[in-house]
Amino acid sequence: MVNRRNVEDIADVPRQYGVDDRLHRIVRARDVHGEQRRWHLLDNAPLLAERGVSEPKGTLLCVHGNPTYSYLFRSLLQADIPWRVIAVDQLEMGYSERTGTVRRLQDRITDLSLLTDSLDLRGKVITVGHDWGGIVSLGWALDNRDQLAGVILTNTAIYQGLDEKLPASLQLATAPGMLAAATSRTNAFLRTTLSLSDPPLPQQVREEYLAPYKGRPRRWGIEDFVADIPATYDHPSRPTLERLAEGVKELDVPTLMVWGPRDVVFSDRYLKDLLQRIPHADVHRYENASHLVWDDADVAGTVAKWLADNYGEEPREERSVSSYATQREPIHLGERISELAADPQHAEDAAVVEMHTGRTISWRLLDTRVKELAAGMLAHGVGPGDRVNVLVPPGADLTATIYACLRIGAVAVVADAGLGVKGLTRAVVGSHPDYIIGIEKALAAARSLNWPGQRISVRELPSLDRIALGVETSLAQLAVEGRNLLALDETVLGPWPEQDDDAAILFTSGSTGPAKGAVYTHRQLGAMFHAVGTVLGMRPERGLVAGFAPFALLGPAIGAPCVVPDMDVTAPATLTASALADAVASLGEPAIFTAPAALINILATAGELSETQRAALAKVPSFFSAGAPIPANRLRELKNVLPNATALTPYGMTECLAVTAIDLDGIITAGEGNGVCVGTPLEGVEVAIAPLTEDASTGDEATTEPEVSGEVLVRAPHVRDRYLMLWDTTRHASRYEGWHATGDVGHLDAEGRLWIEGRMAHVMTTPEGVSTPVVIEKAVEQTRGVKRAGVCAVGPLGTQQLVVFVEPDGTMHRRRSDIPRPAPSDLAIAVRRSVFSATGHPVAAVYTTRQLPTDIRHNSKIDRAALARWAESTLRGRKAGRP
């Protein structure tokens, strides 16, 4: 038996990296056994006094988990907030006393309450918990509700089901013979925790986390914490866990959850469980953060903003941007399908055409399929509010599945394969789906990558395949069950969902960071479909050829047939002119919707068109391309392929699909300018500008004054409701009341036309002043030998230097490598002259590359951030691969 008595305490806490010496306190308080114990804590009271805060708004009571200590919360202690912050070292942990006593979960909750009693905390208290400190802090919250004003949780859990496995790392640590070896005899458990962050923690920070746990006697608390995980029914702490898990359901105070989803211990399944128990919580997931989210991301900054919004002098009103816009009569998504199915004139007309199978689905058949699937889903347990991740290629199955979800109020999660495997995995896992409906390839990925959600296949699978993929049922079986159910009760589908219920989660392209889920209500999604349909003039007689597959879902909502050409739907650039012509011929005189990369390949393959195919394309009345602005010269070329089509190059984003639009005549009328002209706002859309400041940020007021460059702001009935579990991102994008801040930079001209100049994240601050990227890239692309250009800046704000990357055209020898190399001297000189003539900015370096890095989905948005990282590394003398 190990003797834990007489463990020597550390008398004086050493100076800590990143912590003000004045924050350390030693407090004595009775513990659960009635003994006086020595607690170490960090207290920001001296900093508040220094800032003149004599009456804090309340106290943030911060409780760490295992194997950290109060040092975890140092950023919050230093934050400029009018709140007292007290971060404790739990007994047996950090620099608090080693008592030689094994402490259970309830002991720790009671110990904490006795400590706060001795501190005589008065007024509002907001608990802040991390890891197992989250459970302890929630226990304090439930036992001290008279003082509780709010709850903040980071990477923690409140429940471990008896039928659920512990995370792999905890299974290893709790295995027979491993507990002491991993936790107290060595510091392996501690070092493993510190190794989870990527990029790695600074060495000074790692040393501070290790410092209180040198030697086995000072690590017994780590061992006890792991041993106290109540994973079995007979564990001594199991009753306490059950009490807390039920008790938190009654909490009605403001709650914030901040998460690092790369955590291998407290993964998203624990976040989902917490949200089911505290559904009103605000959530922000830092996509690249891990377990030590306080070190990996600016959690303190997010907490400060959340405190100001919820407890400030004027609490911020939560209201969607779309509610400020002029509203149109809402529609029930899918109702138009039923109307056309009941109309003898259109019932047997094509609703969906599948070019890869040759199958044509009528409005009558589509309506029947939607209703059968909807009823079958209800019978299977899919209900209103459930998230259904749909991983099905464009066609009748995808269309019917999406509209079945919309009919019963399930939330359709649309994350297409164009995000790439990593991006798609982040989107699926981060959306917390209850169900995944997919083809075999998608379900195999779900199985191998451990995506959450019950799995439903498209077709009925053999028994062995179902078992291997973990499939519970199929769309085919759901349709049969739904048909039988409808035969018994035609009203089984019930009323349509409410207009302000969530309808869909659409993921952005991820071109400027991890893809974000834009949440749309039924009202907003209906408004978006109406806006796009109006621009394209879509109706039953004029359908849509969707060269960008996700937009094939638009047509049925407004009663227009849709077809996806025979192409690789994950790569828009694979669309050929012949495939487009064949798709057009299947519908007669449809509008066309493509990504810019598809347009390039259409033009490149136009020489392969037959006379019949050219005749089909001559009937196209309108062409619409989204993802990036289309230059005038390319629209002129398009006239040779679509001679009678009005070619519209719009401006929009996943968060508000259609904002402005312009045709070739409009571009010619606008002439040359700073950026790309994308036209005037569509009906019901308003645009304003948040002016740029000298440090590349934006001012406080929006303006519609002409020739003022800044962040583009949008107001429309079809703006997204919010971002999924990105509270801080939603707040930032909505910081101008009634406007969605797009993250794009541009300006309005005297005629009210919008010009796009690039992204806010790519604005450059050189000694010559602030510059936006598009005007520079346009100037470079006018240089002989240049096909496409990308620009970035390196160095500190205010003294940044411009670096230009060039894709040569056919007149120059093109590189076979994607690794950039210094441009030939004649080209570099010509590029520098072009940029200086257009902007007055010098260029530090010019490189050529075979292909500029772009986003996966559109194959068109240049990844300027990747260029900047490459340039920064290369100019520092480091070897770099492809950007």
Short mmCIF file of C-alpha atoms in Angstrom, two decimals, residues 401-591:
data_model
loop_
_atom_site.label_atom_id
_atom_site.label_comp_id
_atom_site.label_asym_id
_atom_site.label_seq_id
_atom_site.Cartn_x
_atom_site.Cartn_y
_atom_site.Cartn_z
CA THR A 401 -34.71 12.85 -50.14
CA ILE A 402 -34.10 16.57 -49.61
CA TYR A 403 -37.74 17.50 -50.18
CA ALA A 404 -38.93 14.65 -47.95
CA CYS A 405 -36.76 16.08 -45.16
CA LEU A 406 -38.17 19.56 -45.75
CA ARG A 407 -41.72 18.22 -45.72
CA ILE A 408 -41.49 16.67 -42.24
CA GLY A 409 -39.30 19.39 -40.69
CA ALA A 410 -36.05 17.41 -40.59
CA VAL A 411 -33.01 19.58 -41.26
CA ALA A 412 -31.21 18.66 -44.48
CA VAL A 413 -27.44 18.91 -44.18
CA VAL A 414 -25.88 19.54 -47.60
CA ALA A 415 -22.11 19.11 -47.61
CA ASP A 416 -21.07 18.05 -51.09
CA ALA A 417 -18.06 16.00 -52.14
CA GLY A 418 -16.56 19.14 -53.64
CA LEU A 419 -15.23 19.95 -50.17
CA GLY A 420 -12.71 17.11 -50.41
CA VAL A 421 -12.41 14.23 -47.93
CA LYS A 422 -11.00 16.32 -45.06
CA GLY A 423 -13.46 19.16 -45.60
CA LEU A 424 -16.39 16.79 -45.92
CA THR A 425 -15.40 14.97 -42.75
CA ARG A 426 -15.21 18.23 -40.80
CA ALA A 427 -18.60 19.25 -42.15
CA VAL A 428 -20.31 15.94 -41.40
CA VAL A 429 -18.87 15.51 -37.91
CA GLY A 430 -19.38 19.18 -37.06
CA SER A 431 -23.05 19.17 -38.08
CA HIS A 432 -23.89 16.50 -35.46
CA PRO A 433 -26.16 14.51 -37.82
CA ASP A 434 -28.74 12.15 -36.43
CA TYR A 435 -28.91 10.26 -39.73
CA ILE A 436 -26.67 9.81 -42.77
CA ILE A 437 -28.30 8.88 -46.07
CA GLY A 438 -25.79 7.92 -48.73
CA ILE A 439 -24.61 5.75 -51.55
CA GLU A 440 -22.30 2.84 -50.68
CA LYS A 441 -19.13 4.87 -51.25
CA ALA A 442 -20.31 7.55 -48.82
CA LEU A 443 -21.42 4.99 -46.24
CA ALA A 444 -18.06 3.25 -46.46
CA ALA A 445 -16.41 6.58 -45.71
CA ALA A 446 -18.83 7.10 -42.83
CA ARG A 447 -17.87 3.72 -41.40
CA SER A 448 -14.11 4.07 -41.83
CA LEU A 449 -14.00 7.70 -40.64
CA ASN A 450 -16.47 7.09 -37.80
CA TRP A 451 -18.96 9.72 -38.89
CA PRO A 452 -21.87 10.01 -36.45
CA GLY A 453 -25.50 9.23 -37.25
CA GLN A 454 -27.67 6.22 -38.10
CA ARG A 455 -26.87 5.07 -41.64
CA ILE A 456 -29.44 4.69 -44.40
CA SER A 457 -28.48 3.43 -47.85
CA VAL A 458 -30.04 4.56 -51.11
CA ARG A 459 -30.75 1.10 -52.49
CA GLU A 460 -31.51 -2.09 -50.64
CA LEU A 461 -28.20 -3.81 -49.85
CA PRO A 462 -27.34 -7.48 -49.38
CA SER A 463 -27.26 -8.51 -45.71
CA LEU A 464 -23.47 -8.79 -45.54
CA ASP A 465 -23.03 -5.31 -47.02
CA ARG A 466 -25.57 -3.87 -44.59
CA ILE A 467 -23.72 -5.37 -41.67
CA ALA A 468 -20.32 -4.26 -42.95
CA LEU A 469 -21.48 -0.68 -43.47
CA GLY A 470 -23.62 -0.51 -40.33
CA VAL A 471 -26.73 0.29 -42.39
CA GLU A 472 -30.11 0.17 -40.65
CA THR A 473 -32.46 0.60 -43.61
CA SER A 474 -32.65 2.01 -47.15
CA LEU A 475 -34.54 4.66 -49.06
CA ALA A 476 -36.17 1.85 -50.99
CA GLN A 477 -37.44 0.27 -47.78
CA LEU A 478 -38.52 3.63 -46.35
CA ALA A 479 -40.54 4.29 -49.49
CA VAL A 480 -42.34 0.94 -49.12
CA GLU A 481 -43.08 1.61 -45.45
CA GLY A 482 -44.26 5.11 -46.26
CA ARG A 483 -46.55 3.86 -49.04
CA ASN A 484 -48.19 1.43 -46.66
CA LEU A 485 -48.55 4.10 -44.00
CA LEU A 486 -50.12 6.60 -46.39
CA ALA A 487 -52.59 3.96 -47.53
CA LEU A 488 -53.80 3.71 -43.95
CA ASP A 489 -53.72 7.43 -43.14
CA GLU A 490 -53.31 10.13 -45.79
CA THR A 491 -52.81 12.78 -43.09
CA VAL A 492 -49.78 11.10 -41.53
CA LEU A 493 -47.42 13.80 -42.78
CA GLY A 494 -49.15 16.42 -40.68
CA PRO A 495 -48.92 20.18 -41.18
CA TRP A 496 -46.05 21.89 -42.98
CA PRO A 497 -43.16 23.04 -40.78
CA GLU A 498 -43.23 26.58 -39.38
CA GLN A 499 -41.52 29.16 -41.56
CA ASP A 500 -38.95 30.05 -38.90
CA ASP A 501 -37.95 26.45 -38.18
CA ASP A 502 -34.51 25.36 -39.39
CA ALA A 503 -34.73 23.87 -42.88
CA ALA A 504 -31.21 23.24 -44.13
CA ILE A 505 -27.52 23.60 -43.38
CA LEU A 506 -25.53 24.53 -46.47
CA PHE A 507 -21.75 24.46 -46.23
CA THR A 508 -19.53 27.14 -47.72
CA SER A 509 -16.72 26.21 -50.10
CA GLY A 510 -13.97 26.46 -47.49
CA SER A 511 -11.94 28.75 -49.78
CA THR A 512 -11.01 31.07 -46.89
CA GLY A 513 -10.71 28.53 -44.07
CA PRO A 514 -12.69 25.51 -42.85
CA ALA A 515 -16.11 25.28 -44.51
CA LYS A 516 -18.84 26.90 -42.41
CA GLY A 517 -22.39 25.61 -42.11
CA ALA A 518 -24.90 28.32 -43.02
CA VAL A 519 -28.22 27.58 -41.32
CA TYR A 520 -31.36 28.53 -43.25
CA THR A 521 -34.93 28.58 -42.00
CA HIS A 522 -37.79 27.55 -44.26
CA ARG A 523 -38.62 31.23 -44.80
CA GLN A 524 -35.05 32.13 -45.79
CA LEU A 525 -34.51 29.08 -48.01
CA GLY A 526 -37.78 29.72 -49.81
CA ALA A 527 -36.76 33.34 -50.38
CA MET A 528 -33.41 32.21 -51.78
CA PHE A 529 -35.01 29.78 -54.23
CA HIS A 530 -37.42 32.51 -55.33
CA ALA A 531 -34.59 35.04 -55.85
CA VAL A 532 -32.52 32.73 -58.05
CA GLY A 533 -35.56 31.47 -59.95
CA THR A 534 -36.61 35.04 -60.72
CA VAL A 535 -33.17 35.98 -62.05
CA LEU A 536 -33.05 32.92 -64.29
CA GLY A 537 -36.69 33.18 -65.37
CA MET A 538 -37.32 29.58 -64.30
CA ARG A 539 -40.78 28.02 -64.70
CA PRO A 540 -42.23 24.62 -65.70
CA GLU A 541 -41.60 25.35 -69.37
CA ARG A 542 -38.05 26.55 -68.73
CA GLY A 543 -35.98 24.34 -66.45
CA LEU A 544 -32.41 24.43 -65.25
CA VAL A 545 -29.23 22.68 -66.33
CA ALA A 546 -27.13 22.63 -63.16
CA GLY A 547 -23.46 22.48 -64.13
CA PHE A 548 -22.73 23.02 -60.45
CA ALA A 549 -24.51 20.02 -58.97
CA PRO A 550 -25.85 21.41 -55.64
CA PHE A 551 -28.04 23.88 -57.51
CA ALA A 552 -30.06 21.06 -59.06
CA LEU A 553 -32.12 21.29 -55.88
CA LEU A 554 -33.38 24.78 -56.72
CA GLY A 555 -35.83 23.89 -59.46
CA PRO A 556 -38.48 21.78 -57.71
CA ALA A 557 -39.10 24.45 -55.07
CA ILE A 558 -40.25 26.88 -57.74
CA GLY A 559 -41.67 24.36 -60.19
CA ALA A 560 -38.86 24.13 -62.72
CA PRO A 561 -37.40 20.85 -64.01
CA CYS A 562 -33.68 20.21 -63.43
CA VAL A 563 -30.90 18.15 -64.99
CA VAL A 564 -27.23 17.66 -64.09
CA PRO A 565 -24.99 17.06 -67.12
CA ASP A 566 -22.92 13.88 -67.40
CA MET A 567 -19.84 15.02 -65.48
CA ASP A 568 -17.82 14.46 -62.33
CA VAL A 569 -20.03 16.36 -59.90
CA THR A 570 -17.09 16.84 -57.48
CA ALA A 571 -15.09 18.69 -60.16
CA PRO A 572 -17.02 21.40 -62.04
CA ALA A 573 -14.09 21.81 -64.46
CA THR A 574 -14.91 18.40 -66.00
CA LEU A 575 -18.08 19.73 -67.66
CA THR A 576 -17.62 19.66 -71.45
CA ALA A 577 -19.52 21.57 -74.10
CA SER A 578 -20.94 18.33 -75.51
CA ALA A 579 -22.22 17.14 -72.11
CA LEU A 580 -23.80 20.54 -71.56
CA ALA A 581 -25.50 20.44 -74.97
CA ASP A 582 -26.94 16.98 -74.34
CA ALA A 583 -28.32 18.12 -70.99
CA VAL A 584 -29.88 21.20 -72.61
CA ALA A 585 -31.52 19.05 -75.29
CA SER A 586 -33.21 16.94 -72.61
CA LEU A 587 -35.19 19.96 -71.37
CA GLY A 588 -35.62 22.07 -74.52
CA GLU A 589 -34.95 25.69 -73.59
CA PRO A 590 -33.53 25.68 -70.06
CA ALA A 591 -31.40 28.19 -68.23
#
